[in-house]
Amino acid sequence: MRTAVLKFPGTTCEEDVVKALRLVKAEAEVVKFNSFDPDRYQGVVIPGGFSFGDYLRAGTIAANSEAMKGVREMADQGKLVLGICNGFQILVESGILKGALLPNLKLRFITKWTYVRVSRKDTPFTRGIKDVLLMPIAHAEGRYYLEDEEEARELAVFQYSNPSGLVVEEVNPNGSVQNVAGIANQAGNVIGLMPHPERASFSKLTPDGSTDGLEILRVFGK
Amino acid sequence: MYAVELIIVNKDGVRDPEGETIKRFVIEEQYSGIIGEVKAGKYVRFLVEAKSKDEAESLVKRIAEEKRLFNPIVHKIIVRSERVEDGSP
Amino acid sequence: MYAVELIIVNKDGVRDPEGETIKRFVIEEQYSGIIGEVKAGKYVRFLVEAKSKDEAESLVKRIAEEKRLFNPIVHKIIVRSERVEDGSP
Amino acid sequence: MMLTLSSKEMELVRSTLDREPNEAEWKVVDALWSEHCSYKSSKTFLRSLPTTGQGVIMSVEDWQDAGAVDVGDGWALVLKVESHNHPSAVDPYNGAATGVGGILRDIISKGARPIALLDMIRVGGLDAKGKWLLKNIIAGIASYGNSVGVPVVGGELSFDPTYTDNPLVDVACVGVVKASEIVPSVVRTPGLKLVLVGFTGLDGIGGASFASRKLSGMDEIGAVQIADPFAGKILIDATLEVRGKVEAMKDLGGGGLAVAVTEMANGLGARVQLERVPLRVKGMSPEEIIISETQERMLFAVKSENVQEVCRAFEDYNYPCEVIGEIVSEPRITFTYEGKVVVDLPSQLLLSPPLFVWPMNRKVRTEEVKEVSVREALSTILLHPDLGNKEWAYSQFDYEVGVSTLVKPGQADSAVIELPNGRQIAVKGDANQDLCEVDAYECGKAIVAEAFRNLASVGARGIAAVDHLQFGDPRKPEVYQDFVDSIRGISEAAKFFSVPIVGGKVSFHNEDKNGNPIKPTPLIVMAGLVEGKYLKPRVEEGWLVLLGITRNELRGTLFSRLFGGRGEVARARLMEDLLASELIIKAINESKLTWNKDINKGGLAGSLLPILASGHAVHINTKAVIGTRDLLSILFSESGGRFLVLTDDPHWFHIQASRKGIVASTIGKVTKGKASLFLDDVELPLEREVERYLNMLEEELS
Ligand SMILES: Nc1ncnc2c1ncn2[C@@H]1O[C@H](COP(=O)(O)OP(=O)(O)O)[C@@H](O)[C@H]1O
Ligand SMILES: [Mg+2]
């Protein structure tokens, strides 16, 4: 699938994502924010980083960009949109995904390997996938918030869990409601998540040799 | 010229760990009972050319909404302004 | 009861990359000429039991200093207050 | 006008010029002749460091730039270390963050892509001030490093009252570049355009002379610089995009344009039109533009036909890029402002400040010895924050970005990173203020040896190092003696291990508020190539083998910091370090061990913490320890040349060690179970110590 990996000023993970996407044979390329043409792609990934320095709030300034209008178009057309970490923050700040990502309860940046339970398998990214994935988080503003917790649970695709998939508060790294680590839109073609699948795609980099991130990225290889 | 302040704080009911942390410090010390709620937020100050206070404030409100300087799901904003000569606060 | 606002911004002459970036990438295109300087900072609001406005404000100033809520080398603080009944802003 | 020049130096300037310089010219001379830029008190001795060797592609020219070594397949590794101590003392967040920004620009100015950062942090303790400093320092490093997408992969954290007023914030960076694409920092031909990118503002005016002066209170405001990691990221991305189109580049550091232009011209001349410099604030005077130390700027020397293309990359990001002048053949540095000459000085004058060798005097050291029981010493040392788990710090860094951090912070004594050519390097930074305080020469050797061992512990052999020398006021004879001694030690050890010193930095005037120097704190950052396999250490049940001789050496150790010195100084024995390191690398390649650690801070006892904290008990037979019978020394001596190894084949180590000519002894075993140390079958429960080891920083700093 022709996939754009969108680079804003301050994006840091674009090359990492491309490297992982190549493993699943996606036709991926880095596209700068000011030369993004949504019609040329079937899928788009907004990678992690600190777009516009994350000034004011993570993702806010990028959410205002022309490029995000293009992403919204793709989302509306049912094309695949994946926001990772800062990409998730941008999707939320632009209103393409619902809710908000607030500063971690610990008020600091946290890097940590986390287990997430896959709570929705009705999205193109998660169809037929394993129940529990191991991926690292690395963020300062990842506390997912939505007033209606019931709705949050319905939108949730990934929830921080223990290794056997139980969603328990002790493993919640940032204070998200319902341990939400990632959500999708109603249709399921737009997903945002705080953990980094691209960092869980190379066995030599993971604590147990797993490559769970590839499971999510695989859809771009089709 | 008007100095317009945009204050962005969490809505009531949304946890505010920063405010909580400051409060925790304060209570550990000698100020419990004196200091009630502590709320932390973001402050942005714009210097605006406008004919009136009203015009200045509504411009900043509009920008805050259009550019989503706050996220209405979690934040509320307070907008205030005063007339200034040279712009120094 | 007093609601005391503590606003922490960079001193004049000290850069404010956050304000500059908001101005350059969010405001500039549409509102250049109308919006001048943009300055970003931190906002903390305390509810204080005190006998007077003065007492309330100096208490917050003291807490800000003791708890190092700002760094006097780079920041300046603005402290303001108003009398409130129930504390809701 | 605040100048740091001495009256003798001013006399020399006047007589060379045969006139009185104007105010702007004095400031330019002051910046170039500052200790920070000119190394006038250190250069004589720095020249004795071994800077060349096999694999060195580019070494330092007067310790100002990063050096480069060959890492195979045409790739070069670029390495540099620097501190930001004085700014961090007054504004720890911005001080530390701008330190990271600065070291990154050193690396990109060679055309190299930064791939990893290290941070070595020293504060006074976990009191209110120490916590404030540490929290902000770590947050500042995290903010910058994370924002630009360069992983912080390792470092050090040490707490010692000597740093109460003067914290040490050292940051190092490694980068990679094709050797054929390294960009020089000096020009060789006239006619090139000088292109400046980034805005110039009022910040940091007077910073270079600030760093060369001691801390003195509130008048430091002028030297405060605010970090702008977002601008830093744009600068990195765009600079790397255009590196093939520039003939030379230099980052703007201490001394601003004055220094960058003069050093880039390198004996040729330059003419700069100051009115062309893009300004952030209106109304800056020409002198201010010349010496402003605003961050996130670079100076390029570019052929005229390439200027447009170079600037386009920056304009893409809305980042200012201007031609401000050119390189000329007449060896004069000329700054003009709207046609008026502001500064006109001979290049040679600026580049040749008088060098100093200050008087030296070895200080007399006396140490008070406190009585202490083994049990009490064990608890106190194991509870010391220097040995505590550092997760609170490194979890704030985005150490996974780049998908190349194979051995991550906290997993081993060194980090391992994958290079673009598929090979792996290990990196680590080491200092030892305890040893340096009692013997700066031995300490100079020991820190090189420790870095070498730390790399070996993951399977790498050191190939290059950079040093950072942090001392008090060089005009104090005792301080200067230590300085000279430590260089001699570093030099000797670097030669011994064939690890060239390809760069470095000097930081003087590190003093407390009463004018007492900090403990001498030279620091080494070493990079090594993995030879074959690398090790991700895992603690499992197995035999404990101790490599090397444990001597009665408690002086200059963490033990002596707490209880006073006993026995001898923990002397470096380089041959033992080398042979033991080689044996460890061999064992890793033959899969003979699951875990190992070189022994340093806290001695053998300190090395046990990670084992105890992983749900294991340790059994030690003290009679099996070779070299001493003294129980305190067995547990806490910091003799070099030693590794603690976990293996299921101790016999292999005995045989290999005797073949190599070092000693190995099976001193005990590790079993699953609660955290206890069985010393000759006497159980010392250590659960409280281990709990604290795991959570101390988190508890104290959250
Ligand atoms: N300030 C820091 N930043 C990042 N990593 C750190 C820092 N301090 C320590 N570490 C990491 O924690 C681990 C243990 O460090 P340390 O206790 O200094 O090791 P050693 O046992 O060699 O003395 C290492 O992986 C080191 O790189
Ligand atoms: Mg070590």
PDB file of C-alpha atoms and ligand atoms in Angstrom, chain D residues 412-414 428-430 450-451 453-455 457 597-601 643, ligand 2:
ATOM      1  CA  ALA D 412      24.549  -2.901  31.743  1.00  0.00           C
ATOM      2  CA  ASP D 413      27.540  -0.725  32.533  1.00  0.00           C
ATOM      3  CA  SER D 414      27.651   0.551  28.951  1.00  0.00           C
ATOM      4  CA  LYS D 428      30.090   5.044  28.595  1.00  0.00           C
ATOM      5  CA  GLY D 429      31.235   8.061  30.606  1.00  0.00           C
ATOM      6  CA  ASP D 430      33.199   7.766  33.838  1.00  0.00           C
ATOM      7  CA  GLU D 450      37.192   2.041  34.158  1.00  0.00           C
ATOM      8  CA  ALA D 451      35.725   3.223  30.884  1.00  0.00           C
ATOM      9  CA  ARG D 453      36.375  -2.122  31.468  1.00  0.00           C
ATOM     10  CA  ASN D 454      32.823  -0.845  31.225  1.00  0.00           C
ATOM     11  CA  LEU D 455      32.948  -1.275  27.449  1.00  0.00           C
ATOM     12  CA  SER D 457      31.644  -5.767  30.086  1.00  0.00           C
ATOM     13  CA  LYS D 597      30.148  -6.150  36.054  1.00  0.00           C
ATOM     14  CA  ASP D 598      33.411  -4.349  36.496  1.00  0.00           C
ATOM     15  CA  ILE D 599      34.037  -3.488  40.116  1.00  0.00           C
ATOM     16  CA  ASN D 600      34.240   0.160  40.998  1.00  0.00           C
ATOM     17  CA  LYS D 601      32.029   2.364  43.223  1.00  0.00           C
ATOM     18  CA  PHE D 643      35.257  -8.026  37.197  1.00  0.00           C
TER      19      PHE D 643
HETATM   20 MG    MG E   2      30.899   0.076  35.829  1.00  0.00          MG
END
